[in-house]
Amino acid sequence: MLVHPMPDPIAVHIGPLAVHWYGLMYLLAFAQFIALGRLRIKQPHIAAVGWKKEDLDDMLFYGVLGVVLGGRLGEILFYNPAYYFAHPADMIAVWKGGMSFHGGFLGVMLAMYLWGRKRGRNLMDIMDFIAPMVPLGYAAGRLGNFINAELPGRPADPSLPWAMIWPNVDNIPRHPSPIYQMLVDGILLFIILWIFSRHSRPRMAVAGMFSLLYGCARFFTEYFRVPDYEVHFGGITISAGQMLSVPMIVLGIILLVLAYRLRQQAQAPAEPALAGKK
């Protein structure tokens, strides 16, 4: 039976400064954004619309603020409002973990809207550009959750080869849910989205595909994770993460339908002019 190694959440001490694994994972996420962004800018259909590597540094600054502020506010408001309002000092303790992807998603959208206003770019063009770079950053965050022994999975069949005991929870074999989410919501989604975005797509299509696929992947992997809380709709019970993923699925479908419908309308031949009046 596997046992979670429970590593020290502090990766290294530099004098009086303690560098946490969770912080290093966010640093890795931001570094891969720059690396993938430079690869994406080299794609002909991206270069053709004027994206440059200088845009990345500026966008990253706005994006970091959106991720950190939005992710933390999402964690506070969506998942644990009672705890954080009872312990306000912990609201800023991001090094302990506790970041909501859905909150970070909204924060990044707001940050990119502000950046787009400054640079004269359409919000959906920006979201189409950055969407393929997001999943690997998410995967790094889930690895940080696993290192911190956060987000334990639901009880698993002891015969499952990778079932794992989390000593900070109990002695019951559990699914390593952060690893599932890292692999499915992060790495698998990145591969699909990167391939999809390698060719020119109509405005909103890449962002819509990301929203749809992430929402579906997260809804699935949430089945293996101990829910923060559950919501009951008649005879149906879903977790908080699943509930928050439903709007992303709906948004993704809407964006994809609009993207291809608008392109179809733009490509439709104009009606021939009447030759004369009767």
Short mmCIF file of C-alpha atoms in Angstrom, two decimals:
data_model
loop_
_atom_site.label_atom_id
_atom_site.label_comp_id
_atom_site.label_asym_id
_atom_site.label_seq_id
_atom_site.Cartn_x
_atom_site.Cartn_y
_atom_site.Cartn_z
CA MET A 1 0.00 0.00 0.00
CA LEU A 2 1.36 3.41 -0.97
CA VAL A 3 1.66 6.03 1.74
CA HIS A 4 1.81 9.76 1.04
CA PRO A 5 5.41 10.82 1.78
CA MET A 6 4.26 13.96 3.62
CA PRO A 7 7.29 16.08 2.59
CA ASP A 8 8.16 19.27 4.38
CA PRO A 9 6.11 22.04 2.70
CA ILE A 10 9.22 24.22 2.90
CA ALA A 11 11.51 23.37 -0.01
CA VAL A 12 14.56 25.33 1.15
CA HIS A 13 15.64 27.96 3.65
CA ILE A 14 17.58 30.93 2.32
CA GLY A 15 18.74 32.66 5.48
CA PRO A 16 15.58 33.71 7.33
CA LEU A 17 13.48 33.20 4.19
CA ALA A 18 11.51 29.96 3.87
CA VAL A 19 10.76 29.00 0.27
CA HIS A 20 7.64 26.83 0.09
CA TRP A 21 7.03 24.15 -2.52
CA TYR A 22 3.67 25.70 -3.28
CA GLY A 23 5.35 28.99 -4.15
CA LEU A 24 7.87 27.21 -6.35
CA MET A 25 5.03 25.56 -8.26
CA TYR A 26 3.52 28.96 -8.98
CA LEU A 27 6.93 30.20 -10.12
CA LEU A 28 7.13 27.18 -12.42
CA ALA A 29 3.65 27.96 -13.76
CA PHE A 30 4.61 31.53 -14.62
CA ALA A 31 7.89 30.40 -16.22
CA GLN A 32 6.11 27.91 -18.47
CA PHE A 33 3.67 30.65 -19.50
CA ILE A 34 6.59 32.66 -20.87
CA ALA A 35 8.22 29.61 -22.51
CA LEU A 36 5.02 28.38 -24.17
CA GLY A 37 4.05 31.93 -25.09
CA ARG A 38 7.27 32.35 -27.05
CA LEU A 39 6.58 29.12 -28.90
CA ARG A 40 3.02 30.21 -29.61
CA ILE A 41 4.13 33.56 -31.00
CA LYS A 42 6.18 31.68 -33.61
CA GLN A 43 3.06 30.00 -34.99
CA PRO A 44 2.27 31.73 -38.33
CA HIS A 45 -1.38 32.48 -37.60
CA ILE A 46 -0.42 34.06 -34.25
CA ALA A 47 2.45 36.13 -35.65
CA ALA A 48 0.18 37.30 -38.46
CA VAL A 49 -2.08 39.18 -36.04
CA GLY A 50 0.79 41.01 -34.39
CA TRP A 51 1.55 39.13 -31.17
CA LYS A 52 5.11 39.80 -29.97
CA LYS A 53 7.26 38.46 -27.15
CA GLU A 54 7.22 41.92 -25.55
CA ASP A 55 3.50 41.41 -24.96
CA LEU A 56 4.20 38.38 -22.77
CA ASP A 57 6.09 40.17 -20.00
CA ASP A 58 3.42 42.83 -19.70
CA MET A 59 0.61 40.27 -19.77
CA LEU A 60 2.37 38.14 -17.16
CA PHE A 61 2.37 41.00 -14.65
CA TYR A 62 -1.37 41.46 -15.04
CA GLY A 63 -1.91 37.71 -15.11
CA VAL A 64 -0.02 37.12 -11.85
CA LEU A 65 -2.20 39.67 -10.10
CA GLY A 66 -5.33 38.09 -11.57
CA VAL A 67 -4.31 34.55 -10.59
CA VAL A 68 -3.21 35.36 -7.06
CA LEU A 69 -5.93 37.83 -6.11
CA GLY A 70 -8.72 36.04 -7.96
CA GLY A 71 -7.60 32.60 -6.83
CA ARG A 72 -7.42 33.62 -3.19
CA LEU A 73 -10.71 35.51 -3.24
CA GLY A 74 -12.32 32.51 -4.91
CA GLU A 75 -11.01 30.20 -2.19
CA ILE A 76 -12.34 32.53 0.48
CA LEU A 77 -15.75 33.21 -1.04
CA PHE A 78 -16.53 29.98 -2.91
CA TYR A 79 -15.17 27.35 -0.55
CA ASN A 80 -14.40 28.45 3.01
CA PRO A 81 -16.04 31.81 3.81
CA ALA A 82 -16.92 30.85 7.41
CA TYR A 83 -13.34 29.79 8.22
CA TYR A 84 -11.63 32.79 6.67
CA PHE A 85 -13.98 35.35 8.16
CA ALA A 86 -13.33 33.71 11.54
CA HIS A 87 -9.54 33.72 10.87
CA PRO A 88 -8.93 36.86 8.77
CA ALA A 89 -5.14 36.67 9.18
CA ASP A 90 -5.16 33.46 7.11
CA MET A 91 -6.69 35.25 4.13
CA ILE A 92 -3.24 36.34 2.98
CA ALA A 93 -1.41 33.10 3.90
CA VAL A 94 -1.22 31.89 0.30
CA TRP A 95 1.97 29.93 1.06
CA LYS A 96 -0.20 27.46 2.98
CA GLY A 97 -2.13 26.64 -0.20
CA GLY A 98 -5.78 27.28 -0.84
CA MET A 99 -6.28 28.82 -4.27
CA SER A 100 -9.47 28.44 -6.29
CA PHE A 101 -8.98 27.83 -10.00
CA HIS A 102 -12.43 29.20 -10.77
CA GLY A 103 -11.63 32.38 -8.84
CA GLY A 104 -8.29 32.63 -10.60
CA PHE A 105 -10.03 32.17 -13.95
CA LEU A 106 -12.31 35.14 -13.24
CA GLY A 107 -9.35 37.14 -11.94
CA VAL A 108 -7.34 36.49 -15.10
CA MET A 109 -10.28 37.47 -17.30
CA LEU A 110 -10.56 40.80 -15.48
CA ALA A 111 -6.79 41.34 -15.63
CA MET A 112 -6.69 40.57 -19.36
CA TYR A 113 -9.61 42.92 -19.97
CA LEU A 114 -7.67 45.72 -18.29
CA TRP A 115 -4.50 44.84 -20.22
CA GLY A 116 -6.47 44.70 -23.46
CA ARG A 117 -7.93 48.15 -22.87
CA LYS A 118 -4.44 49.53 -22.44
CA ARG A 119 -3.09 47.80 -25.55
CA GLY A 120 -6.18 48.06 -27.74
CA ARG A 121 -6.79 44.32 -28.01
CA ASN A 122 -10.08 42.45 -27.93
CA LEU A 123 -10.58 40.39 -24.75
CA MET A 124 -11.51 37.25 -26.66
CA ASP A 125 -8.41 37.51 -28.86
CA ILE A 126 -6.34 37.64 -25.67
CA MET A 127 -8.15 34.67 -24.12
CA ASP A 128 -7.71 32.67 -27.35
CA PHE A 129 -4.00 33.43 -27.24
CA ILE A 130 -3.35 32.51 -23.60
CA ALA A 131 -5.76 29.56 -23.21
CA PRO A 132 -3.28 26.86 -24.38
CA MET A 133 -0.69 28.07 -21.85
CA VAL A 134 -3.00 27.74 -18.84
CA PRO A 135 -3.36 23.95 -18.31
CA LEU A 136 0.32 23.25 -17.55
CA GLY A 137 0.30 26.06 -14.99
CA TYR A 138 -2.75 24.45 -13.43
CA ALA A 139 -0.91 21.10 -13.39
CA ALA A 140 1.97 22.69 -11.48
CA GLY A 141 -0.48 24.03 -8.90
CA ARG A 142 -2.01 20.56 -8.40
CA LEU A 143 1.47 19.12 -7.90
CA GLY A 144 1.92 21.73 -5.18
CA ASN A 145 -1.35 20.56 -3.61
CA PHE A 146 -0.07 16.99 -3.57
CA ILE A 147 3.25 17.96 -2.00
CA ASN A 148 1.31 19.87 0.69
CA ALA A 149 -0.92 16.79 1.23
CA GLU A 150 -3.97 18.89 0.34
CA LEU A 151 -7.19 17.86 -1.42
CA PRO A 152 -7.20 14.19 -0.36
CA GLY A 153 -9.17 11.76 -2.48
CA ARG A 154 -12.23 9.74 -1.62
CA PRO A 155 -11.72 6.24 -0.19
CA ALA A 156 -10.47 3.81 -2.84
CA ASP A 157 -10.51 0.04 -3.30
CA PRO A 158 -7.41 -1.26 -1.46
CA SER A 159 -6.62 -3.41 -4.51
CA LEU A 160 -6.09 -0.28 -6.63
CA PRO A 161 -2.30 -0.24 -7.27
CA TRP A 162 -1.98 3.50 -6.66
CA ALA A 163 -4.41 3.76 -3.73
CA MET A 164 -2.65 5.81 -1.08
CA ILE A 165 -2.91 6.38 2.65
CA TRP A 166 -2.78 10.04 3.66
CA PRO A 167 -1.37 10.05 7.22
CA ASN A 168 -2.72 13.55 7.85
CA VAL A 169 -6.28 12.28 7.18
CA ASP A 170 -6.65 8.65 8.33
CA ASN A 171 -5.47 5.11 7.55
CA ILE A 172 -7.97 4.50 4.76
CA PRO A 173 -6.60 3.97 1.20
CA ARG A 174 -7.60 6.95 -0.93
CA HIS A 175 -7.42 8.16 -4.51
CA PRO A 176 -4.47 10.57 -5.05
CA SER A 177 -6.91 13.15 -6.44
CA PRO A 178 -4.42 16.02 -6.96
CA ILE A 179 -2.43 13.69 -9.24
CA TYR A 180 -5.58 12.82 -11.19
CA GLN A 181 -6.35 16.50 -11.66
CA MET A 182 -2.75 17.27 -12.60
CA LEU A 183 -2.83 14.56 -15.29
CA VAL A 184 -6.37 15.00 -16.65
CA ASP A 185 -7.34 18.65 -16.02
CA GLY A 186 -3.77 19.79 -16.64
CA ILE A 187 -1.50 17.71 -18.87
CA LEU A 188 -4.15 15.95 -21.00
CA LEU A 189 -6.06 19.20 -21.50
CA PHE A 190 -2.83 20.95 -22.50
CA ILE A 191 -2.06 18.34 -25.17
CA ILE A 192 -5.55 18.54 -26.71
CA LEU A 193 -5.72 22.33 -26.58
CA TRP A 194 -2.21 22.85 -27.93
CA ILE A 195 -2.97 20.65 -30.94
CA PHE A 196 -6.32 22.39 -31.49
CA SER A 197 -4.75 25.85 -31.34
CA ARG A 198 -1.89 25.12 -33.74
CA HIS A 199 -4.10 26.16 -36.65
CA SER A 200 -6.12 29.28 -37.18
CA ARG A 201 -9.50 29.16 -35.46
CA PRO A 202 -12.32 31.69 -35.40
CA ARG A 203 -12.36 34.23 -32.59
CA MET A 204 -13.58 32.67 -29.30
CA ALA A 205 -13.05 29.07 -30.46
CA VAL A 206 -9.82 28.33 -28.53
CA ALA A 207 -11.09 30.02 -25.37
CA GLY A 208 -14.40 28.20 -25.76
CA MET A 209 -12.69 24.84 -26.20
CA PHE A 210 -10.61 25.46 -23.08
CA SER A 211 -13.66 26.41 -21.01
CA LEU A 212 -15.64 23.39 -22.23
CA LEU A 213 -12.86 20.82 -21.82
CA TYR A 214 -11.69 22.10 -18.45
CA GLY A 215 -15.24 22.18 -17.12
CA CYS A 216 -15.86 18.59 -18.27
CA ALA A 217 -12.48 17.32 -17.01
CA ARG A 218 -12.88 18.99 -13.62
CA PHE A 219 -16.45 17.72 -13.27
CA PHE A 220 -15.11 14.18 -13.84
CA THR A 221 -12.04 14.32 -11.58
CA GLU A 222 -14.07 15.83 -8.75
CA TYR A 223 -15.69 12.40 -8.30
CA PHE A 224 -12.39 11.17 -6.84
CA ARG A 225 -11.79 14.09 -4.47
CA VAL A 226 -13.20 14.69 -1.00
CA PRO A 227 -15.58 17.60 -1.64
CA ASP A 228 -15.18 20.90 0.18
CA TYR A 229 -18.96 20.77 0.45
CA GLU A 230 -21.82 19.33 -1.55
CA VAL A 231 -24.91 20.84 -3.11
CA HIS A 232 -28.20 18.95 -3.45
CA PHE A 233 -30.57 19.43 -6.39
CA GLY A 234 -33.54 17.15 -5.87
CA GLY A 235 -32.05 13.67 -5.86
CA ILE A 236 -28.73 14.80 -7.37
CA THR A 237 -25.69 15.62 -5.23
CA ILE A 238 -22.69 17.43 -6.71
CA SER A 239 -19.55 18.84 -5.13
CA ALA A 240 -18.62 22.49 -4.95
CA GLY A 241 -16.00 22.00 -7.68
CA GLN A 242 -18.54 20.35 -9.96
CA MET A 243 -21.09 23.08 -9.35
CA LEU A 244 -18.53 25.74 -10.27
CA SER A 245 -17.52 23.78 -13.38
CA VAL A 246 -21.04 23.73 -14.85
CA PRO A 247 -20.95 27.45 -15.83
CA MET A 248 -17.60 26.83 -17.56
CA ILE A 249 -19.12 24.02 -19.60
CA VAL A 250 -22.07 26.21 -20.57
CA LEU A 251 -19.78 29.15 -21.38
CA GLY A 252 -17.57 26.92 -23.52
CA ILE A 253 -20.53 25.64 -25.56
CA ILE A 254 -21.85 29.18 -26.08
CA LEU A 255 -18.45 30.50 -27.20
CA LEU A 256 -17.89 27.62 -29.63
CA VAL A 257 -21.35 27.94 -31.16
CA LEU A 258 -20.93 31.70 -31.55
CA ALA A 259 -17.41 31.37 -32.93
CA TYR A 260 -18.33 29.02 -35.76
CA ARG A 261 -21.71 30.58 -36.46
CA LEU A 262 -20.19 34.04 -36.83
CA ARG A 263 -17.47 32.67 -39.10
CA GLN A 264 -20.07 30.90 -41.21
CA GLN A 265 -22.06 34.12 -41.54
CA ALA A 266 -18.93 36.06 -42.47
CA GLN A 267 -18.05 33.53 -45.17
CA ALA A 268 -21.58 33.30 -46.62
CA PRO A 269 -21.75 34.79 -50.13
CA ALA A 270 -23.68 38.01 -50.44
CA GLU A 271 -27.11 37.75 -52.05
CA PRO A 272 -26.98 38.71 -55.74
CA ALA A 273 -28.38 42.11 -56.49
CA LEU A 274 -31.70 42.23 -58.31
CA ALA A 275 -31.24 42.75 -62.01
CA GLY A 276 -34.14 45.07 -62.24
CA LYS A 277 -37.50 45.97 -60.86
CA LYS A 278 -40.78 44.44 -61.99
#
